[in-house]
Amino acid sequence: MCKLEVCCYGVDCALAAEKAGADRIELCSAPAEGGLTPSAGSLMQARERLTIPVHPIVRPRGGDFCYSAGEFEEIKSDIDFIRERGFPGLVVGVLDVDGHIDLVRMKQVMALCNGMAVTFHRAFDLCHSPLTALQQLTDLGVARILTSGQQQSAESGLPLLRELTRTTRGPIIMAGAGVRLSNLQKFIDAGLSELHSSASQRISSPMRYRKAGVSMSSVAETDEFSRTCVDSDMVEAMKGAMLHSSSVNVA
């Protein structure tokens, strides 16, 4: 049966996704950056309050995945913190200046994870050679690769996703980027066994008083009185469609 991982920007959203039927949570902060390492408080709350597997992302900043020495030390410290709190897995990825897997650093990452399930995230989509990267990540022992098939959306990347799924001898190929209810059957039909979605919506702030003309962002038109949150109805509908597809295939 196909599994659904939901990307959540906070523990409240993760709880809503769990209640709606998500199989696993990727816990992040900073949706505008595409997901950064969650805070210590968020990580501890997640361990206390969630029962399904939670895999935090370890990403110290937005942008590319070629890190300075200081940034890599930060990554290793965050991995230590996550491992010590008993998380079953995490999400990470490191590239070198030529767009290849940084094997020296990823070997250090795998050693620090010490048995945790490692997802190599969409840094894979910036790799120079996806099939070479797949072999390298297989040799490293990563559990899964989150990828859009090196396209802006996973639906556009379906040809490579199919090839990776046929080729892999180890890591699970998990499709992510624009995976939603309207197209998830395409991924199931392509043989993907895991799908990743933010299943998100914008929700309005509960504040009655709203100060005009002041933004906390450098982008002046940012709406401070709405935020990204999981759409639990969408998660439930997606999981229901997966279950239906599974029962039809079994029949």
mmCIF file of C-alpha atoms in Angstrom:
data_model
loop_
_atom_site.group_PDB
_atom_site.id
_atom_site.type_symbol
_atom_site.label_atom_id
_atom_site.label_comp_id
_atom_site.label_asym_id
_atom_site.label_seq_id
_atom_site.Cartn_x
_atom_site.Cartn_y
_atom_site.Cartn_z
ATOM 1 C CA MET A 1 0.000 0.000 0.000
ATOM 2 C CA CYS A 2 1.294 3.464 -0.920
ATOM 3 C CA LYS A 3 2.374 5.614 2.045
ATOM 4 C CA LEU A 4 1.724 9.318 2.463
ATOM 5 C CA GLU A 5 4.315 11.569 4.078
ATOM 6 C CA VAL A 6 3.060 15.063 4.909
ATOM 7 C CA CYS A 7 5.386 18.036 5.166
ATOM 8 C CA CYS A 8 4.375 20.037 8.240
ATOM 9 C CA TYR A 9 5.585 23.449 9.388
ATOM 10 C CA GLY A 10 4.850 23.055 13.077
ATOM 11 C CA VAL A 11 3.568 20.523 15.588
ATOM 12 C CA ASP A 12 -0.072 21.649 15.506
ATOM 13 C CA CYS A 13 -0.134 21.020 11.764
ATOM 14 C CA ALA A 14 1.561 17.662 12.271
ATOM 15 C CA LEU A 15 -1.106 16.644 14.785
ATOM 16 C CA ALA A 16 -3.817 17.567 12.272
ATOM 17 C CA ALA A 17 -2.076 15.523 9.567
ATOM 18 C CA GLU A 18 -1.711 12.539 11.898
ATOM 19 C CA LYS A 19 -5.418 12.667 12.793
ATOM 20 C CA ALA A 20 -6.306 12.833 9.084
ATOM 21 C CA GLY A 21 -4.398 9.637 8.317
ATOM 22 C CA ALA A 22 -0.835 10.626 7.351
ATOM 23 C CA ASP A 23 1.654 7.776 7.595
ATOM 24 C CA ARG A 24 4.668 9.913 8.431
ATOM 25 C CA ILE A 25 5.551 13.566 9.079
ATOM 26 C CA GLU A 26 8.446 15.552 7.687
ATOM 27 C CA LEU A 27 8.800 18.271 10.310
ATOM 28 C CA CYS A 28 10.164 21.623 9.106
ATOM 29 C CA SER A 29 10.199 25.319 9.783
ATOM 30 C CA ALA A 30 10.268 28.254 7.337
ATOM 31 C CA PRO A 31 7.915 27.368 4.469
ATOM 32 C CA ALA A 32 9.091 30.384 2.456
ATOM 33 C CA GLU A 33 12.585 28.839 2.390
ATOM 34 C CA GLY A 34 11.322 25.419 1.327
ATOM 35 C CA GLY A 35 11.857 23.935 4.787
ATOM 36 C CA LEU A 36 14.561 24.467 7.406
ATOM 37 C CA THR A 37 15.545 22.668 10.617
ATOM 38 C CA PRO A 38 12.762 22.945 13.224
ATOM 39 C CA SER A 39 13.481 24.507 16.612
ATOM 40 C CA ALA A 40 14.459 22.524 19.689
ATOM 41 C CA GLY A 41 11.061 23.270 21.221
ATOM 42 C CA SER A 42 9.237 22.025 18.139
ATOM 43 C CA LEU A 43 11.309 18.836 18.101
ATOM 44 C CA MET A 44 10.642 18.101 21.766
ATOM 45 C CA GLN A 45 6.914 18.771 21.396
ATOM 46 C CA ALA A 46 6.799 16.468 18.379
ATOM 47 C CA ARG A 47 8.343 13.621 20.363
ATOM 48 C CA GLU A 48 5.881 14.120 23.197
ATOM 49 C CA ARG A 49 2.665 14.566 21.227
ATOM 50 C CA LEU A 50 2.870 12.586 17.982
ATOM 51 C CA THR A 51 2.576 8.841 17.630
ATOM 52 C CA ILE A 52 3.306 8.317 13.916
ATOM 53 C CA PRO A 53 6.944 8.520 12.719
ATOM 54 C CA VAL A 54 8.370 12.035 12.538
ATOM 55 C CA HIS A 55 11.422 12.741 10.388
ATOM 56 C CA PRO A 56 12.763 16.273 10.969
ATOM 57 C CA ILE A 57 14.593 18.035 8.162
ATOM 58 C CA VAL A 58 18.180 19.097 8.841
ATOM 59 C CA ARG A 59 18.841 22.137 6.664
ATOM 60 C CA PRO A 60 20.506 25.186 8.228
ATOM 61 C CA ARG A 61 19.545 27.717 5.544
ATOM 62 C CA GLY A 62 17.704 28.200 2.287
ATOM 63 C CA GLY A 63 19.358 28.129 -1.100
ATOM 64 C CA ASP A 64 21.762 25.502 -2.389
ATOM 65 C CA PHE A 65 23.054 22.416 -0.582
ATOM 66 C CA CYS A 66 26.795 23.119 -0.746
ATOM 67 C CA TYR A 67 27.662 24.117 2.803
ATOM 68 C CA SER A 68 30.524 25.955 4.460
ATOM 69 C CA ALA A 69 32.554 24.253 7.166
ATOM 70 C CA GLY A 70 30.607 26.131 9.829
ATOM 71 C CA GLU A 71 27.249 25.208 8.316
ATOM 72 C CA PHE A 72 28.246 21.564 8.173
ATOM 73 C CA GLU A 73 29.186 21.657 11.863
ATOM 74 C CA GLU A 74 25.691 23.030 12.523
ATOM 75 C CA ILE A 75 24.187 20.146 10.527
ATOM 76 C CA LYS A 76 26.138 17.601 12.584
ATOM 77 C CA SER A 77 25.079 19.225 15.863
ATOM 78 C CA ASP A 78 21.424 19.151 14.796
ATOM 79 C CA ILE A 79 21.733 15.481 13.838
ATOM 80 C CA ASP A 80 23.144 14.719 17.301
ATOM 81 C CA PHE A 81 20.244 16.556 18.945
ATOM 82 C CA ILE A 82 17.637 14.740 16.830
ATOM 83 C CA ARG A 83 19.216 11.319 17.347
ATOM 84 C CA GLU A 84 19.486 11.804 21.112
ATOM 85 C CA ARG A 85 15.748 12.504 21.291
ATOM 86 C CA GLY A 86 14.891 9.197 19.694
ATOM 87 C CA PHE A 87 13.511 10.224 16.315
ATOM 88 C CA PRO A 88 13.301 7.242 13.950
ATOM 89 C CA GLY A 89 14.661 9.156 10.968
ATOM 90 C CA LEU A 90 15.616 12.494 9.489
ATOM 91 C CA VAL A 91 15.848 14.294 6.157
ATOM 92 C CA VAL A 92 19.135 15.730 4.896
ATOM 93 C CA GLY A 93 21.294 16.242 1.816
ATOM 94 C CA VAL A 94 24.740 17.620 1.008
ATOM 95 C CA LEU A 95 26.221 18.364 -2.439
ATOM 96 C CA ASP A 96 29.653 19.444 -3.591
ATOM 97 C CA VAL A 97 30.497 22.414 -5.811
ATOM 98 C CA ASP A 98 30.104 20.326 -8.977
ATOM 99 C CA GLY A 99 26.573 19.158 -8.198
ATOM 100 C CA HIS A 100 27.537 15.662 -7.058
ATOM 101 C CA ILE A 101 26.750 13.949 -3.757
ATOM 102 C CA ASP A 102 29.354 15.105 -1.235
ATOM 103 C CA LEU A 103 30.448 11.598 -0.319
ATOM 104 C CA VAL A 104 32.943 12.618 2.367
ATOM 105 C CA ARG A 105 30.347 14.622 4.268
ATOM 106 C CA MET A 106 27.475 12.212 3.647
ATOM 107 C CA LYS A 107 29.558 9.379 5.099
ATOM 108 C CA GLN A 108 29.915 11.478 8.252
ATOM 109 C CA VAL A 109 26.163 12.128 8.244
ATOM 110 C CA MET A 110 25.362 8.425 7.948
ATOM 111 C CA ALA A 111 27.746 7.566 10.789
ATOM 112 C CA LEU A 112 26.129 10.180 13.035
ATOM 113 C CA CYS A 113 22.623 8.928 12.225
ATOM 114 C CA ASN A 114 23.608 5.547 13.679
ATOM 115 C CA GLY A 115 20.698 3.406 12.487
ATOM 116 C CA MET A 116 18.147 6.175 11.865
ATOM 117 C CA ALA A 117 16.323 6.077 8.528
ATOM 118 C CA VAL A 118 17.864 8.783 6.352
ATOM 119 C CA THR A 119 15.896 10.462 3.580
ATOM 120 C CA PHE A 120 18.073 12.293 1.062
ATOM 121 C CA HIS A 121 15.921 15.287 0.209
ATOM 122 C CA ARG A 122 15.435 17.281 -2.984
ATOM 123 C CA ALA A 123 19.098 18.208 -3.138
ATOM 124 C CA PHE A 124 18.872 15.144 -5.391
ATOM 125 C CA ASP A 125 17.009 17.290 -7.909
ATOM 126 C CA LEU A 126 20.046 19.561 -8.247
ATOM 127 C CA CYS A 127 22.452 16.661 -8.832
ATOM 128 C CA HIS A 128 24.469 16.543 -12.034
ATOM 129 C CA SER A 129 23.752 12.853 -12.708
ATOM 130 C CA PRO A 130 20.685 11.326 -11.027
ATOM 131 C CA LEU A 131 21.540 7.702 -11.817
ATOM 132 C CA THR A 132 25.071 8.072 -10.481
ATOM 133 C CA ALA A 133 23.641 9.791 -7.406
ATOM 134 C CA LEU A 134 21.175 6.919 -6.923
ATOM 135 C CA GLN A 135 24.019 4.403 -6.906
ATOM 136 C CA GLN A 136 26.066 6.496 -4.490
ATOM 137 C CA LEU A 137 23.137 6.931 -2.113
ATOM 138 C CA THR A 138 22.435 3.201 -2.318
ATOM 139 C CA ASP A 139 26.034 2.479 -1.327
ATOM 140 C CA LEU A 140 25.745 4.977 1.543
ATOM 141 C CA GLY A 141 22.666 3.172 2.860
ATOM 142 C CA VAL A 142 20.041 5.913 2.702
ATOM 143 C CA ALA A 143 16.483 4.694 3.237
ATOM 144 C CA ARG A 144 14.752 6.861 0.639
ATOM 145 C CA ILE A 145 15.184 9.686 -1.838
ATOM 146 C CA LEU A 146 12.686 12.549 -2.005
ATOM 147 C CA THR A 147 12.623 13.798 -5.577
ATOM 148 C CA SER A 148 10.545 15.582 -8.180
ATOM 149 C CA GLY A 149 12.361 13.724 -10.933
ATOM 150 C CA GLN A 150 14.642 16.758 -11.375
ATOM 151 C CA GLN A 151 11.753 18.906 -12.617
ATOM 152 C CA GLN A 152 9.895 21.824 -11.077
ATOM 153 C CA SER A 153 6.994 19.485 -10.279
ATOM 154 C CA ALA A 154 6.942 15.733 -9.713
ATOM 155 C CA GLU A 155 4.229 15.344 -12.337
ATOM 156 C CA SER A 156 6.596 16.812 -14.939
ATOM 157 C CA GLY A 157 9.339 14.548 -13.589
ATOM 158 C CA LEU A 158 7.371 11.313 -13.964
ATOM 159 C CA PRO A 159 9.660 9.849 -16.687
ATOM 160 C CA LEU A 160 12.715 10.010 -14.391
ATOM 161 C CA LEU A 161 10.668 8.932 -11.369
ATOM 162 C CA ARG A 162 9.639 5.793 -13.271
ATOM 163 C CA GLU A 163 13.250 5.102 -14.254
ATOM 164 C CA LEU A 164 14.530 5.600 -10.713
ATOM 165 C CA THR A 165 11.810 3.334 -9.317
ATOM 166 C CA ARG A 166 12.713 0.595 -11.812
ATOM 167 C CA THR A 167 16.455 1.018 -11.192
ATOM 168 C CA THR A 168 16.686 1.331 -7.420
ATOM 169 C CA ARG A 169 18.128 -1.595 -5.492
ATOM 170 C CA GLY A 170 17.809 0.011 -2.106
ATOM 171 C CA PRO A 171 16.405 3.468 -1.434
ATOM 172 C CA ILE A 172 12.664 4.007 -1.736
ATOM 173 C CA ILE A 173 11.914 6.625 -4.389
ATOM 174 C CA MET A 174 9.417 9.077 -2.883
ATOM 175 C CA ALA A 175 7.778 11.601 -5.208
ATOM 176 C CA GLY A 176 7.395 15.152 -3.933
ATOM 177 C CA ALA A 177 6.690 18.673 -5.281
ATOM 178 C CA GLY A 178 3.162 19.350 -6.429
ATOM 179 C CA VAL A 179 1.766 15.964 -5.402
ATOM 180 C CA ARG A 180 -1.931 16.434 -4.724
ATOM 181 C CA LEU A 181 -5.272 14.651 -4.857
ATOM 182 C CA SER A 182 -5.814 15.503 -8.521
ATOM 183 C CA ASN A 183 -2.646 13.769 -9.718
ATOM 184 C CA LEU A 184 -1.695 11.192 -7.096
ATOM 185 C CA GLN A 185 -3.082 8.286 -9.159
ATOM 186 C CA LYS A 186 -0.438 9.044 -11.800
ATOM 187 C CA PHE A 187 2.300 8.368 -9.268
ATOM 188 C CA ILE A 188 0.655 5.205 -8.020
ATOM 189 C CA ASP A 189 0.289 3.977 -11.609
ATOM 190 C CA ALA A 190 3.985 4.744 -12.162
ATOM 191 C CA GLY A 191 4.899 2.341 -9.359
ATOM 192 C CA LEU A 192 5.768 4.858 -6.621
ATOM 193 C CA SER A 193 5.265 3.344 -3.171
ATOM 194 C CA GLU A 194 5.602 6.598 -1.184
ATOM 195 C CA LEU A 195 4.310 10.102 -1.865
ATOM 196 C CA HIS A 196 5.213 13.376 -0.165
ATOM 197 C CA SER A 197 2.851 16.351 -0.032
ATOM 198 C CA SER A 198 2.450 19.533 1.963
ATOM 199 C CA ALA A 199 -1.328 19.322 1.426
ATOM 200 C CA SER A 200 -1.322 22.926 2.549
ATOM 201 C CA GLN A 201 -3.687 25.828 2.741
ATOM 202 C CA ARG A 202 -3.432 29.416 3.950
ATOM 203 C CA ILE A 203 -5.329 30.067 7.157
ATOM 204 C CA SER A 204 -6.229 33.425 8.617
ATOM 205 C CA SER A 205 -4.835 34.770 11.882
ATOM 206 C CA PRO A 206 -7.218 34.798 14.890
ATOM 207 C CA MET A 207 -6.139 38.370 15.676
ATOM 208 C CA ARG A 208 -8.906 40.975 15.610
ATOM 209 C CA TYR A 209 -6.513 43.919 15.742
ATOM 210 C CA ARG A 210 -4.361 44.050 12.616
ATOM 211 C CA LYS A 211 -1.734 46.753 12.374
ATOM 212 C CA ALA A 212 -1.565 48.054 8.819
ATOM 213 C CA GLY A 213 1.603 49.054 6.983
ATOM 214 C CA VAL A 214 4.079 47.009 9.045
ATOM 215 C CA SER A 215 5.626 43.768 7.820
ATOM 216 C CA MET A 216 8.020 41.393 9.580
ATOM 217 C CA SER A 217 9.385 40.366 6.174
ATOM 218 C CA SER A 218 11.740 42.156 3.799
ATOM 219 C CA VAL A 219 9.008 41.557 1.224
ATOM 220 C CA ALA A 220 6.724 44.452 2.139
ATOM 221 C CA GLU A 221 3.557 42.921 0.698
ATOM 222 C CA THR A 222 3.811 39.795 2.855
ATOM 223 C CA ASP A 223 0.556 39.119 4.694
ATOM 224 C CA GLU A 224 1.421 38.833 8.379
ATOM 225 C CA PHE A 225 -2.104 37.712 9.226
ATOM 226 C CA SER A 226 -2.187 34.422 7.384
ATOM 227 C CA ARG A 227 0.073 31.407 7.462
ATOM 228 C CA THR A 228 0.644 28.030 5.822
ATOM 229 C CA CYS A 229 -1.043 25.083 7.511
ATOM 230 C CA VAL A 230 -2.000 21.540 6.650
ATOM 231 C CA ASP A 231 -5.401 21.019 5.046
ATOM 232 C CA SER A 232 -6.535 17.987 7.036
ATOM 233 C CA ASP A 233 -9.474 17.372 4.702
ATOM 234 C CA MET A 234 -7.009 17.115 1.817
ATOM 235 C CA VAL A 235 -4.786 14.695 3.734
ATOM 236 C CA GLU A 236 -7.807 12.538 4.523
ATOM 237 C CA ALA A 237 -8.946 12.602 0.893
ATOM 238 C CA MET A 238 -5.483 11.715 -0.413
ATOM 239 C CA LYS A 239 -5.085 8.843 2.017
ATOM 240 C CA GLY A 240 -8.570 7.621 1.166
ATOM 241 C CA ALA A 241 -7.728 7.637 -2.541
ATOM 242 C CA MET A 242 -4.568 5.649 -1.831
ATOM 243 C CA LEU A 243 -6.488 3.056 0.153
ATOM 244 C CA HIS A 244 -9.084 2.786 -2.598
ATOM 245 C CA SER A 245 -6.398 2.330 -5.240
ATOM 246 C CA SER A 246 -4.723 -0.351 -3.121
ATOM 247 C CA SER A 247 -7.985 -2.285 -2.659
ATOM 248 C CA VAL A 248 -8.759 -2.094 -6.376
ATOM 249 C CA ASN A 249 -5.302 -3.406 -7.284
ATOM 250 C CA VAL A 250 -5.616 -6.276 -4.810
ATOM 251 C CA ALA A 251 -9.052 -7.188 -6.204
#
